């Protein structure tokens, strides 16, 4: 059993949970994830490890409650426990000493971006972080990211915080300014956002790394369910990823596979009458 | 009943038939197909054994069960004795009695099979093991051995790992099994469906190990959560039995369409996560009305029979050779046929065709014929010209095999591997690293439960020798 140390609400349906996982905390690296299962008979849910404290043996998870299983996870209060937490899984982020790097997080993807920015902050890179959300209440971790970044830019679709519009607008401006053009871009968020960013950087040949969130079962390569076509080859996001070269990812194929269980999950949520959202997966 | 029968009387007994659920009914539920023998049937079948001196059946058994001895005790209705003999030789007898390919192992060597039908050794093994489960109170609990103070780590809680753990614990070593998934049993639980091996059988067998003091820690992925080096520091010996955990892909167009599964994913969703068989399971699965399973092994049979039970009207095995070459157990093939599975032989898949929404719509195949024998000794299938055709399907399951999972080996550079990424070990299971042993599918590639158990047993003996300073 894995004890829940704290459970805070960061944004609507988005929780930050600190969990005691003494084997995982000291060995996890940025970019890696865990598989979580609340209790017997529940689903296995992949969740990126947002942070860790090796000294006390805890990991931090950011969880967007969008389906029956993720709602069950975030409903566990501090002092409660989770039956299964397995990891760390996936390849750690490849970190280089880029001169200038842009880190872009969309919505809950910002939480996945956080450990990456934290790791980059320990390198020589100058970090520009761009985070976006539907409105101000969906913009998360702004203070934490500002403290780690050279510059923090915020966009919201309704203009309630930062610049009105999408993260891509800020990135376009960065690229257009020769003094600020990044050598590398990390983009983590909804598939359409990552796809748009990859298309934006492609003509400039800027290295672009995305973190993918396909449907996943075991997380160890056993089932092959998380396969994604990268550079014309099937890759397993759990063992070969979850980070890939955004210029080589077949985003259309990824989007399509993500809809596999949409109808079944919508029916499940509908039956339970508890879901506002019926698309997307839980991987944050 | 008495066991002092003459040879003639024994030879006059006909082989027992295993009672089975009605095929039409069972093809729509997950209840166990084979119902087990009644006590009278089992005892009478045991009396068919002529107790020959040569004991060829034992040589046919990868774990070397004392077959004539346990059958003799059963024939004399000394059930506690039969159970003790069986459990002493085999850590998972109730599993083996259900899933072993007896027809090509113990029963293939049975002297009675020369001129007639072999003794139904598998059925008898299952009967005794099941009797022992429900009559645990009539069995003296195993005395715990004196502790040796030596610690052994076992990687993987499947058949090889469970067997090695049992053997080592009985020798007095402290054993910890590390399992990557959230539950025990490995392929026994995620790979073999309930209708062939009920989950409670695995639970009981695992509980027997726990009673011996074996510790099992789930959710620990060696190579990720801990490295092999860490295990070597913390334990006196390591046994690696983490299985063959990566699906071999079909590498054909359409493989990433919605509705295309690897056998591992399809079976894991149903067996481990109860999709489709437990109405309360939150795990989704695409059930399919017309399902094509590609492959001819036991895993393919498990997938296709599972597809029928999930509601497929049409469930097909697509296999590129003929039925004679299929590696699946004869009983599984027969059961599948009885349950309405279509066997599409001498047919190779070429492409999976999708609809405009990215869902699987059809399988494009071509007919094959058998040509010259290849290096495996089997006649090689060659395409028949202009024989391409399409079968409408909405689910395709790829059951053509697995390869070695790299998570552990990628983080253990000193461990010698072969060109397929399998760990190289000698006959005793010793690897290139002293004190590190390996067995099961990670060494063999995809094989059978009983071969993995044989590896576990052999490695346990070698580890015991190593720990005792004899190696």
XYZ file of C-alpha atoms in Angstrom:
755
model
C 0.000 0.000 0.000
C 1.189 3.488 -0.863
C 0.178 6.205 1.591
C -1.224 9.495 0.344
C 0.633 12.256 2.195
C -1.265 15.217 0.745
C -3.911 15.978 -1.835
C -4.415 19.567 -3.024
C -6.631 20.992 -5.724
C -4.615 23.128 -8.174
C -7.334 23.827 -10.725
C -10.796 22.482 -11.457
C -10.456 18.667 -11.525
C -6.683 18.880 -11.216
C -5.068 17.547 -8.063
C -1.522 17.473 -6.762
C -0.961 14.351 -4.673
C 2.140 13.465 -2.719
C 2.486 9.706 -2.240
C 4.916 7.658 -0.208
C 6.835 5.464 -2.664
C 10.235 4.882 -1.069
C 11.595 2.602 -3.793
C 10.593 4.950 -6.617
C 11.465 8.373 -5.158
C 15.260 7.985 -5.175
C 15.576 6.493 -8.647
C 13.056 8.361 -10.765
C 14.288 10.874 -13.364
C 12.393 13.665 -15.151
C 10.195 12.346 -17.942
C 9.348 9.086 -16.201
C 5.941 7.898 -15.063
C 4.242 5.461 -12.717
C 1.272 3.144 -13.150
C -1.332 3.648 -10.446
C -4.215 1.405 -9.431
C -6.408 2.454 -6.530
C -7.831 -0.894 -5.520
C -8.714 -4.394 -6.670
C -10.491 -4.461 -10.007
C -9.586 -0.871 -10.878
C -7.845 0.284 -14.028
C -4.114 0.769 -14.334
C -3.533 4.477 -14.984
C -0.210 5.918 -16.203
C 0.734 9.216 -14.513
C 3.880 11.276 -14.957
C 5.976 11.744 -11.842
C 5.872 15.512 -11.277
C 8.454 15.670 -8.544
C 10.113 13.559 -5.876
C 11.740 13.907 -2.503
C 14.256 11.079 -2.209
C 15.100 12.013 1.382
C 11.595 11.309 2.649
C 10.698 8.788 -0.057
C 7.778 10.576 -1.656
C 6.715 11.297 -5.225
C 4.356 13.997 -6.476
C 1.672 13.243 -9.043
C -0.554 15.706 -10.883
C -3.838 14.079 -11.746
C -6.595 15.389 -13.940
C -9.856 13.758 -12.954
C -11.541 13.094 -16.251
C -12.899 9.566 -15.999
C -14.180 7.095 -13.442
C -10.712 5.826 -12.538
C -8.957 9.192 -12.198
C -11.878 10.493 -10.142
C -11.380 7.566 -7.831
C -7.676 8.409 -7.455
C -8.206 12.082 -6.586
C -10.947 11.158 -4.103
C -8.367 9.614 -1.771
C -7.639 12.054 1.053
C -4.343 12.581 2.819
C -3.846 9.624 5.147
C -5.571 7.270 2.737
C -3.717 4.838 0.524
C -3.373 3.518 -3.003
C -3.003 -0.224 -3.575
C -0.508 -0.152 -6.442
C 2.107 2.342 -7.609
C 4.642 0.836 -10.033
C 7.614 2.569 -11.594
C 9.493 4.579 -12.522
C 8.698 3.670 -16.115
C 9.696 5.100 -19.469
C 12.931 6.667 -20.544
C 14.139 9.732 -18.641
C 14.247 13.004 -20.535
C 17.432 13.456 -22.542
C 18.934 16.666 -21.200
C 21.594 18.593 -23.097
C 23.173 21.951 -22.481
C 21.104 23.935 -24.926
C 21.861 27.631 -25.034
C 18.227 28.617 -25.208
C 15.346 26.243 -24.639
C 11.604 26.841 -24.760
C 9.380 24.717 -22.533
C 5.729 24.768 -23.464
C 2.894 23.347 -21.419
C -0.749 23.262 -22.392
C -3.372 22.799 -19.675
C -2.608 19.793 -17.543
C 0.484 19.167 -19.688
C 2.055 21.967 -17.654
C 2.273 19.543 -14.760
C 4.239 17.094 -16.911
C 6.470 19.965 -17.975
C 7.304 20.891 -14.402
C 9.916 18.169 -13.628
C 11.530 18.865 -16.971
C 11.897 22.600 -16.321
C 13.224 21.805 -12.878
C 15.882 19.543 -14.370
C 16.752 22.036 -17.102
C 17.108 24.777 -14.513
C 20.060 22.856 -13.123
C 21.825 23.116 -16.509
C 23.301 26.178 -18.221
C 20.266 26.588 -20.487
C 18.288 29.803 -20.624
C 14.700 28.708 -20.207
C 11.663 30.428 -21.624
C 8.559 28.722 -20.325
C 5.219 29.241 -22.041
C 2.100 27.883 -20.370
C -1.467 28.132 -21.518
C -4.964 27.232 -20.457
C -8.583 27.797 -21.334
C -8.870 30.513 -18.686
C -6.934 31.744 -15.667
C -8.205 28.992 -13.382
C -6.693 26.351 -15.684
C -3.243 27.938 -15.642
C -1.245 25.972 -13.096
C 2.169 26.065 -11.440
C 2.848 29.603 -12.710
C 4.777 30.672 -9.586
C 6.807 27.488 -9.416
C 7.732 27.687 -13.098
C 8.508 31.408 -12.940
C 11.033 30.708 -10.192
C 12.804 28.147 -12.416
C 12.673 30.007 -15.731
C 14.402 33.000 -17.242
C 11.071 34.137 -18.639
C 7.560 32.868 -18.058
C 4.858 33.648 -20.589
C 1.194 32.870 -20.059
C -1.624 32.604 -22.574
C -5.317 31.972 -22.057
C -7.986 31.351 -24.646
C -10.342 33.862 -23.041
C -7.659 36.392 -22.142
C -8.416 36.158 -18.422
C -4.691 35.820 -17.688
C -1.636 36.709 -19.757
C -1.944 37.025 -23.485
C -5.206 36.090 -25.140
C -4.725 33.183 -27.560
C -2.632 30.069 -27.791
C 0.891 29.144 -26.705
C 1.859 28.895 -30.372
C 1.547 32.680 -30.766
C 4.210 33.278 -28.107
C 6.437 30.605 -29.616
C 6.151 32.190 -33.080
C 7.395 35.462 -31.649
C 10.300 33.761 -29.905
C 11.349 32.035 -33.104
C 11.031 35.268 -35.105
C 13.434 37.085 -32.769
C 17.006 36.019 -33.607
C 18.147 36.921 -30.119
C 15.544 34.670 -28.518
C 15.180 31.785 -30.998
C 15.346 28.560 -28.987
C 17.749 25.725 -29.883
C 15.290 23.201 -28.546
C 11.595 23.132 -27.710
C 9.822 20.833 -25.279
C 6.072 20.697 -25.864
C 3.690 18.855 -23.587
C -0.071 19.126 -23.757
C -3.043 18.075 -25.856
C -2.140 16.265 -29.087
C -3.360 19.129 -31.355
C -1.130 21.573 -29.435
C 1.956 19.371 -29.701
C 1.255 18.822 -33.380
C 0.894 22.559 -34.028
C 4.152 23.291 -32.236
C 6.005 20.592 -34.168
C 4.742 22.112 -37.424
C 5.824 25.557 -36.241
C 9.392 24.529 -35.464
C 9.867 22.127 -38.386
C 10.767 24.724 -41.051
C 13.350 26.199 -38.677
C 14.910 22.841 -37.886
C 14.513 23.450 -34.153
C 14.782 20.230 -32.157
C 11.310 19.577 -30.731
C 10.594 16.997 -28.076
C 7.038 15.978 -27.216
C 5.724 13.729 -24.434
C 3.027 11.363 -25.668
C 0.053 9.971 -23.819
C -1.292 6.918 -25.663
C -3.541 4.323 -24.090
C -1.361 2.114 -21.933
C -1.873 -1.073 -19.927
C 1.201 -2.507 -18.270
C 3.802 0.191 -18.962
C 6.613 -2.344 -19.419
C 6.349 -3.056 -23.146
C 4.435 -6.270 -22.650
C 1.131 -5.417 -24.295
C 2.156 -3.137 -27.142
C -1.061 -1.140 -26.732
C 0.755 2.196 -26.516
C 2.336 1.882 -29.943
C 2.902 5.104 -31.823
C 4.350 5.483 -35.291
C 7.570 7.497 -35.129
C 9.581 7.981 -38.314
C 7.502 5.270 -39.980
C 8.217 2.702 -37.279
C 5.956 1.417 -34.497
C 7.396 2.438 -31.136
C 6.077 1.574 -27.682
C 5.630 4.823 -25.746
C 6.120 3.026 -22.429
C 9.620 1.708 -23.140
C 10.831 3.749 -26.126
C 9.242 6.987 -24.838
C 7.133 8.685 -23.648
C 9.240 11.505 -25.174
C 9.870 11.506 -28.921
C 11.103 13.779 -31.674
C 7.979 15.781 -32.470
C 8.959 16.116 -36.103
C 8.803 12.358 -36.596
C 5.596 11.496 -34.698
C 2.459 10.420 -36.574
C 0.087 12.660 -34.600
C -2.938 11.755 -36.710
C -2.461 8.086 -35.885
C -1.999 8.902 -32.197
C -5.175 11.010 -32.095
C -7.078 8.235 -33.783
C -5.939 5.493 -31.416
C -6.786 7.717 -28.444
C -10.442 7.575 -29.488
C -10.570 3.752 -29.292
C -12.544 3.583 -26.067
C -14.215 7.002 -26.220
C -17.699 5.612 -26.664
C -17.268 2.946 -23.976
C -15.860 5.461 -21.526
C -18.574 7.968 -22.289
C -21.164 5.270 -21.615
C -19.410 4.342 -18.374
C -19.300 7.977 -17.262
C -22.850 8.532 -18.369
C -23.991 5.535 -16.340
C -22.173 6.874 -13.311
C -23.465 10.369 -14.145
C -20.290 11.936 -12.873
C -18.167 13.034 -15.795
C -18.042 16.398 -17.407
C -15.467 15.431 -19.953
C -15.653 12.401 -22.163
C -12.511 12.632 -24.216
C -8.823 12.383 -23.592
C -6.894 10.078 -21.338
C -5.646 10.463 -17.839
C -1.929 10.656 -18.499
C -0.771 14.077 -17.341
C -11.277 -50.334 -3.584
C -8.140 -52.374 -3.716
C -5.042 -51.883 -5.807
C -3.949 -55.523 -6.011
C -5.058 -55.896 -9.578
C -3.452 -58.266 -12.026
C -1.835 -56.841 -15.118
C -4.692 -58.262 -17.159
C -7.268 -56.557 -14.995
C -5.435 -53.254 -15.328
C -5.188 -53.573 -19.078
C -8.907 -54.233 -19.296
C -9.768 -50.765 -17.960
C -10.564 -48.126 -20.592
C -9.143 -44.611 -20.349
C -11.399 -42.191 -18.509
C -13.077 -39.277 -20.255
C -12.882 -35.832 -18.738
C -16.353 -34.396 -18.175
C -16.664 -31.045 -19.965
C -19.201 -28.244 -20.020
C -21.554 -28.248 -22.977
C -19.741 -26.575 -25.862
C -22.568 -24.258 -26.897
C -23.124 -23.012 -23.346
C -19.479 -22.678 -22.395
C -18.576 -20.756 -25.540
C -20.564 -17.887 -24.012
C -19.226 -17.931 -20.455
C -15.881 -18.056 -18.665
C -16.519 -21.135 -16.513
C -13.875 -23.824 -16.479
C -14.406 -26.176 -19.414
C -12.860 -29.312 -17.911
C -14.873 -30.332 -14.885
C -12.366 -32.676 -13.262
C -12.747 -36.365 -12.437
C -14.916 -37.838 -9.712
C -12.990 -39.764 -7.079
C -14.102 -43.183 -8.375
C -13.091 -42.238 -11.904
C -9.686 -41.012 -10.769
C -8.963 -44.100 -8.707
C -10.024 -46.394 -11.528
C -7.897 -44.465 -14.026
C -4.953 -44.713 -11.638
C -5.413 -48.456 -11.630
C -4.755 -48.489 -15.359
C -1.113 -47.671 -14.599
C 0.882 -50.907 -14.827
C 3.665 -49.483 -12.611
C 6.310 -50.400 -15.149
C 9.882 -50.518 -13.931
C 11.270 -48.243 -16.624
C 9.112 -45.207 -15.617
C 9.451 -43.439 -18.989
C 6.698 -40.978 -18.023
C 9.013 -39.378 -15.443
C 11.628 -38.743 -18.113
C 8.946 -37.038 -20.176
C 8.181 -34.611 -17.358
C 10.301 -31.453 -17.314
C 10.040 -31.247 -13.523
C 10.500 -34.998 -13.000
C 7.339 -35.661 -10.980
C 7.371 -39.140 -9.376
C 4.426 -40.113 -11.545
C 4.159 -43.889 -10.886
C 4.473 -43.293 -7.133
C 1.696 -40.713 -6.867
C -0.520 -42.758 -9.173
C 0.104 -45.879 -7.070
C -0.941 -44.015 -3.927
C -4.043 -42.720 -5.701
C -4.934 -46.175 -6.974
C -4.776 -47.383 -3.379
C -6.869 -44.354 -2.357
C -4.075 -43.045 -0.156
C -4.833 -39.495 -1.126
C -2.745 -37.644 1.468
C 0.243 -39.712 0.384
C -0.430 -39.049 -3.294
C -0.711 -35.325 -2.555
C 2.538 -35.271 -0.580
C 4.429 -36.995 -3.383
C 3.002 -34.668 -6.005
C 3.488 -31.464 -4.041
C 6.982 -32.495 -3.112
C 7.971 -32.659 -6.758
C 5.850 -29.925 -8.273
C 5.227 -26.431 -6.897
C 2.132 -25.924 -9.059
C 0.420 -29.286 -9.587
C -3.111 -27.908 -9.970
C -1.793 -25.616 -12.696
C 0.161 -28.348 -14.484
C -2.772 -30.743 -14.288
C -4.682 -28.177 -16.341
C -2.288 -26.567 -18.777
C 0.578 -28.993 -19.441
C 0.808 -30.549 -22.929
C 0.731 -34.057 -21.426
C 0.154 -35.631 -24.818
C 3.676 -34.640 -25.882
C 5.341 -35.147 -22.480
C 4.530 -37.722 -19.779
C 1.628 -39.346 -21.580
C 3.577 -39.527 -24.844
C 6.041 -41.873 -23.112
C 3.458 -44.003 -21.257
C 3.937 -47.711 -21.971
C 0.185 -48.183 -22.115
C 0.091 -45.728 -24.985
C 2.116 -48.052 -27.197
C -0.805 -50.353 -27.915
C -3.679 -48.259 -26.702
C -4.349 -45.113 -24.766
C -1.872 -43.660 -22.305
C -2.817 -43.312 -18.657
C -4.494 -39.908 -18.195
C -1.637 -38.612 -16.059
C -2.661 -34.960 -16.411
C -6.199 -35.633 -15.240
C -4.865 -37.597 -12.274
C -2.437 -34.843 -11.373
C -5.265 -32.348 -11.433
C -7.483 -34.631 -9.345
C -4.876 -35.093 -6.617
C -3.924 -31.412 -6.593
C -7.549 -30.331 -6.370
C -8.204 -32.873 -3.633
C -5.264 -31.455 -1.707
C -6.675 -27.952 -2.038
C -10.052 -28.810 -0.607
C -8.661 -31.196 2.004
C -5.759 -29.166 3.314
C -6.863 -30.077 6.846
C -6.194 -33.754 6.110
C -2.625 -32.986 5.089
C 0.056 -32.398 7.638
C 1.389 -28.915 7.080
C 4.875 -28.932 5.676
C 7.502 -28.576 8.372
C 9.428 -25.357 7.848
C 13.076 -26.070 7.192
C 15.837 -24.639 9.315
C 16.870 -21.280 7.943
C 20.213 -21.118 6.179
C 20.490 -17.362 6.560
C 20.965 -17.018 2.797
C 18.789 -14.620 0.812
C 17.647 -15.178 -2.749
C 15.855 -12.687 -5.001
C 13.544 -14.072 -7.661
C 12.607 -11.755 -10.520
C 9.149 -12.524 -11.847
C 6.200 -14.287 -10.238
C 5.324 -16.581 -13.124
C 5.731 -20.366 -13.334
C 9.552 -20.371 -13.323
C 9.821 -17.858 -10.476
C 7.150 -19.523 -8.333
C 8.731 -22.945 -8.791
C 12.232 -21.748 -7.946
C 10.907 -19.832 -4.929
C 9.169 -22.933 -3.573
C 12.203 -25.146 -4.028
C 14.559 -22.623 -2.439
C 12.257 -21.923 0.509
C 12.042 -25.652 1.192
C 15.821 -25.685 1.429
C 15.667 -23.035 4.127
C 16.681 -19.992 2.086
C 14.923 -16.658 2.529
C 13.208 -15.876 -0.759
C 11.748 -12.596 -2.040
C 9.921 -12.527 -5.374
C 9.772 -9.194 -7.206
C 6.863 -8.866 -9.638
C 6.354 -5.995 -12.081
C 2.582 -6.323 -12.340
C 0.130 -5.736 -9.512
C -0.698 -9.388 -9.017
C 0.982 -12.782 -8.834
C 1.220 -15.614 -11.335
C 2.702 -13.862 -14.350
C 1.501 -15.475 -17.550
C -0.654 -17.877 -15.530
C -2.824 -14.938 -14.499
C -2.648 -12.481 -17.403
C -2.185 -15.003 -20.198
C -4.288 -18.074 -19.445
C -8.046 -17.529 -19.422
C -10.311 -18.402 -16.518
C -12.038 -21.146 -18.543
C -8.747 -23.050 -18.692
C -7.178 -22.061 -15.386
C -9.404 -20.451 -12.744
C -7.709 -17.608 -10.884
C -8.444 -19.199 -7.501
C -6.139 -22.083 -8.431
C -3.269 -19.615 -8.809
C -4.227 -17.945 -5.525
C -4.144 -21.227 -3.632
C -0.813 -22.271 -5.105
C 0.679 -18.863 -4.317
C -0.685 -19.056 -0.763
C 1.176 -22.326 -0.303
C 4.407 -20.504 -1.112
C 3.564 -17.691 1.286
C 3.012 -20.295 3.994
C 6.585 -21.432 3.372
C 7.755 -17.921 4.175
C 8.288 -16.707 0.606
C 7.781 -12.949 0.357
C 6.233 -11.461 -2.761
C 6.564 -7.781 -3.580
C 4.431 -6.660 -6.509
C 4.875 -3.413 -8.485
C 8.672 -3.711 -8.497
C 10.159 -3.592 -11.977
C 13.719 -4.864 -11.952
C 15.629 -2.694 -14.376
C 13.540 0.315 -13.390
C 12.559 0.317 -9.704
C 15.730 -1.580 -8.785
C 18.660 -2.761 -10.858
C 20.174 -6.210 -11.038
C 23.274 -4.787 -9.332
C 21.178 -3.642 -6.387
C 19.681 -7.120 -6.089
C 23.172 -8.616 -6.158
C 24.215 -6.331 -3.309
C 21.177 -7.152 -1.194
C 20.862 -10.880 -1.899
C 23.224 -13.859 -1.977
C 21.839 -15.094 -5.311
C 19.377 -13.960 -7.965
C 17.076 -15.963 -10.218
C 15.773 -14.046 -13.247
C 12.492 -15.328 -14.652
C 10.811 -12.236 -15.983
C 9.340 -13.886 -19.044
C 9.091 -12.959 -22.690
C 7.425 -9.644 -22.382
C 7.298 -7.893 -25.746
C 4.874 -8.765 -28.524
C 6.295 -9.603 -31.944
C 4.498 -7.250 -34.305
C 2.942 -8.350 -37.587
C 4.720 -5.558 -39.448
C 1.955 -5.209 -41.976
C -0.147 -2.252 -43.076
C -3.076 -1.494 -40.793
C -1.458 -2.850 -37.658
C -2.188 0.326 -35.690
C -5.866 0.509 -36.584
C -8.380 0.565 -33.760
C -9.452 -3.016 -33.056
C -6.013 -4.571 -33.621
C -4.582 -6.145 -30.476
C -1.501 -8.046 -29.505
C -2.429 -11.291 -27.745
C -0.815 -9.887 -24.600
C -3.004 -6.802 -24.568
C -6.185 -8.682 -25.447
C -5.634 -11.363 -22.807
C -4.342 -8.926 -20.169
C -7.414 -6.747 -20.486
C -9.681 -9.766 -20.003
C -7.707 -11.984 -17.621
C -5.822 -9.554 -15.409
C -8.202 -6.601 -15.590
C -11.456 -8.498 -16.122
C -12.659 -6.489 -19.118
C -15.690 -8.085 -20.677
C -15.945 -10.980 -18.235
C -16.783 -9.006 -15.099
C -19.628 -6.543 -15.704
C -18.241 -4.255 -12.981
C -14.775 -3.954 -14.482
C -13.949 -0.415 -15.601
C -11.463 -1.746 -18.154
C -12.775 -1.323 -21.700
C -12.225 -3.746 -24.581
C -13.342 -3.857 -28.201
C -15.232 -7.131 -28.287
C -15.755 -7.620 -31.998
C -18.476 -9.453 -33.851
C -16.082 -11.018 -36.335
C -12.635 -11.693 -34.915
C -9.502 -12.990 -36.638
C -6.722 -14.404 -34.454
C -3.415 -14.802 -36.240
C -1.275 -17.721 -35.054
C -1.572 -21.397 -34.198
C -0.218 -21.803 -30.671
C -1.917 -22.124 -27.312
C -2.015 -18.345 -26.978
C -3.900 -18.090 -30.256
C -6.408 -20.684 -28.990
C -6.826 -18.744 -25.749
C -7.469 -15.537 -27.684
C -9.949 -16.979 -30.126
C -11.924 -18.806 -27.435
C -11.924 -15.619 -25.357
C -13.239 -13.695 -28.371
C -16.133 -16.172 -28.660
C -16.906 -15.712 -24.987
C -16.876 -11.936 -25.403
C -19.650 -12.413 -27.963
C -18.038 -12.810 -31.385
C -20.414 -14.519 -33.817
C -17.505 -15.393 -36.035
C -14.121 -16.191 -34.480
C -11.343 -17.446 -36.723
C -7.854 -18.845 -36.400
C -5.745 -17.698 -39.321
C -2.692 -19.961 -39.668
C -0.285 -20.158 -42.552
C 0.516 -23.859 -42.302
C -1.914 -26.752 -41.898
C -3.529 -27.991 -38.713
C -0.942 -30.774 -38.413
C 1.788 -28.172 -37.858
C -0.111 -26.127 -35.272
C 1.848 -25.958 -32.014
C -1.279 -25.722 -29.829
C -2.332 -28.573 -27.580
C -4.678 -31.024 -29.283
C -7.240 -30.558 -26.516
C -7.291 -26.766 -26.984
C -7.798 -27.188 -30.721
C -10.628 -29.641 -30.138
C -12.256 -27.410 -27.539
C -12.005 -24.397 -29.824
C -13.630 -26.292 -32.698
C -16.428 -27.531 -30.468
C -17.020 -23.943 -29.402
C -17.604 -22.857 -32.966
C -14.191 -21.446 -33.841
C -13.380 -21.518 -37.555
C -9.964 -22.828 -38.529
C -8.735 -21.027 -41.617
C -5.615 -23.019 -42.471
C -2.889 -22.426 -45.057
C -3.705 -18.748 -45.018
C -1.345 -15.832 -44.403
C -2.468 -12.326 -43.451
C -1.147 -9.554 -45.689
C -2.838 -6.381 -44.538
C -5.458 -5.092 -42.150
C -7.883 -2.805 -43.892
C -9.554 0.039 -42.026
C -12.703 2.054 -42.532
C -12.709 5.831 -42.881
C -12.799 6.275 -39.095
C -9.668 4.214 -38.458
C -11.470 1.070 -37.290
C -10.556 -2.423 -38.420
C -12.854 -3.515 -41.234
C -11.248 -6.449 -43.021
C -8.253 -8.739 -43.130
C -6.617 -9.242 -46.477
C -5.117 -12.749 -46.777
C -3.630 -15.075 -49.306
C -3.790 -18.834 -49.552
C -0.650 -20.868 -48.982
C 0.517 -24.359 -49.837
C 3.209 -26.414 -48.149
C 6.501 -26.585 -49.989
C 9.903 -27.954 -49.015
C 10.893 -28.500 -45.380
C 12.682 -25.571 -43.776
C 15.376 -25.556 -41.092
C 12.752 -26.288 -38.403
C 11.903 -29.492 -40.226
C 8.414 -28.248 -41.023
C 7.237 -27.808 -44.590
C 7.485 -24.169 -45.505
C 4.304 -22.420 -46.562
C 4.507 -20.725 -49.951
C 1.886 -18.380 -51.416
C -0.577 -19.614 -54.011
C -0.571 -17.213 -56.960
C -3.566 -14.870 -57.305
C -5.240 -16.184 -54.183
C -5.610 -12.911 -52.314
C -8.983 -12.314 -50.703
C -10.572 -10.285 -47.910
C -12.425 -11.416 -44.786
C -14.590 -8.805 -43.049
C -13.481 -8.518 -39.397
C -13.742 -5.879 -36.703
C -11.058 -7.201 -34.340
C -7.681 -8.720 -35.202
C -5.542 -10.334 -32.510
C -1.891 -10.939 -33.237
C -0.769 -14.141 -31.485
C 2.383 -14.877 -33.447
C 4.722 -14.728 -30.491
C 6.755 -12.662 -28.077
C 10.354 -11.631 -27.673
C 12.477 -10.811 -24.679
C 11.679 -7.729 -22.629
C 14.715 -5.418 -22.437
C 13.892 -3.550 -19.206
C 16.107 -5.700 -17.001
C 18.789 -6.653 -19.501
C 19.269 -3.075 -20.737
C 20.377 -2.077 -17.241
C 22.627 -5.098 -16.698
C 25.441 -4.721 -19.240
C 27.471 -7.620 -17.811
C 24.717 -10.112 -18.501
C 25.466 -12.108 -21.670
C 22.591 -12.185 -24.165
C 22.076 -14.017 -27.439
C 21.218 -12.277 -30.693
C 17.504 -12.286 -29.849
C 18.119 -10.552 -26.525
C 17.504 -13.683 -24.451
C 19.720 -14.290 -21.449
C 22.370 -16.928 -22.079
C 22.488 -19.575 -19.368
C 23.895 -23.083 -19.020
C 21.828 -26.190 -18.352
C 21.682 -25.362 -14.665
C 20.512 -21.835 -15.349
C 23.824 -20.134 -14.504
C 24.364 -16.882 -16.426
C 27.581 -15.040 -17.237
C 27.428 -13.368 -13.796
C 28.324 -15.549 -10.780
C 25.373 -15.968 -8.451
C 22.886 -14.847 -11.102
C 20.720 -17.552 -12.642
C 17.964 -17.328 -15.237
C 15.215 -19.499 -16.674
C 11.860 -19.613 -18.399
C 10.908 -17.529 -21.398
C 13.606 -14.885 -20.852
C 16.089 -17.663 -21.670
C 14.039 -19.811 -24.069
C 11.878 -17.283 -25.845
C 8.153 -18.083 -25.699
C 7.759 -21.676 -24.446
C 5.440 -23.536 -22.081
C 4.547 -23.257 -18.413
C 6.052 -26.623 -17.605
C 9.364 -25.935 -19.345
C 9.636 -22.718 -17.379
C 8.905 -24.673 -14.209
C 11.561 -27.203 -15.124
C 14.032 -24.331 -15.474
C 12.952 -22.964 -12.097
C 13.490 -26.317 -10.459
C 16.892 -26.844 -12.016
C 18.072 -23.346 -11.247
C 16.895 -23.708 -7.651
C 19.048 -26.829 -7.284
C 22.005 -24.989 -8.800
C 21.419 -21.953 -6.586
C 21.255 -24.205 -3.543
C 24.577 -25.707 -4.602
C 26.026 -22.255 -5.129
C 24.848 -21.042 -1.723
C 26.137 -24.180 -0.045
C 29.534 -23.581 -1.578
C 29.270 -26.698 -3.703
C 29.122 -24.928 -7.019
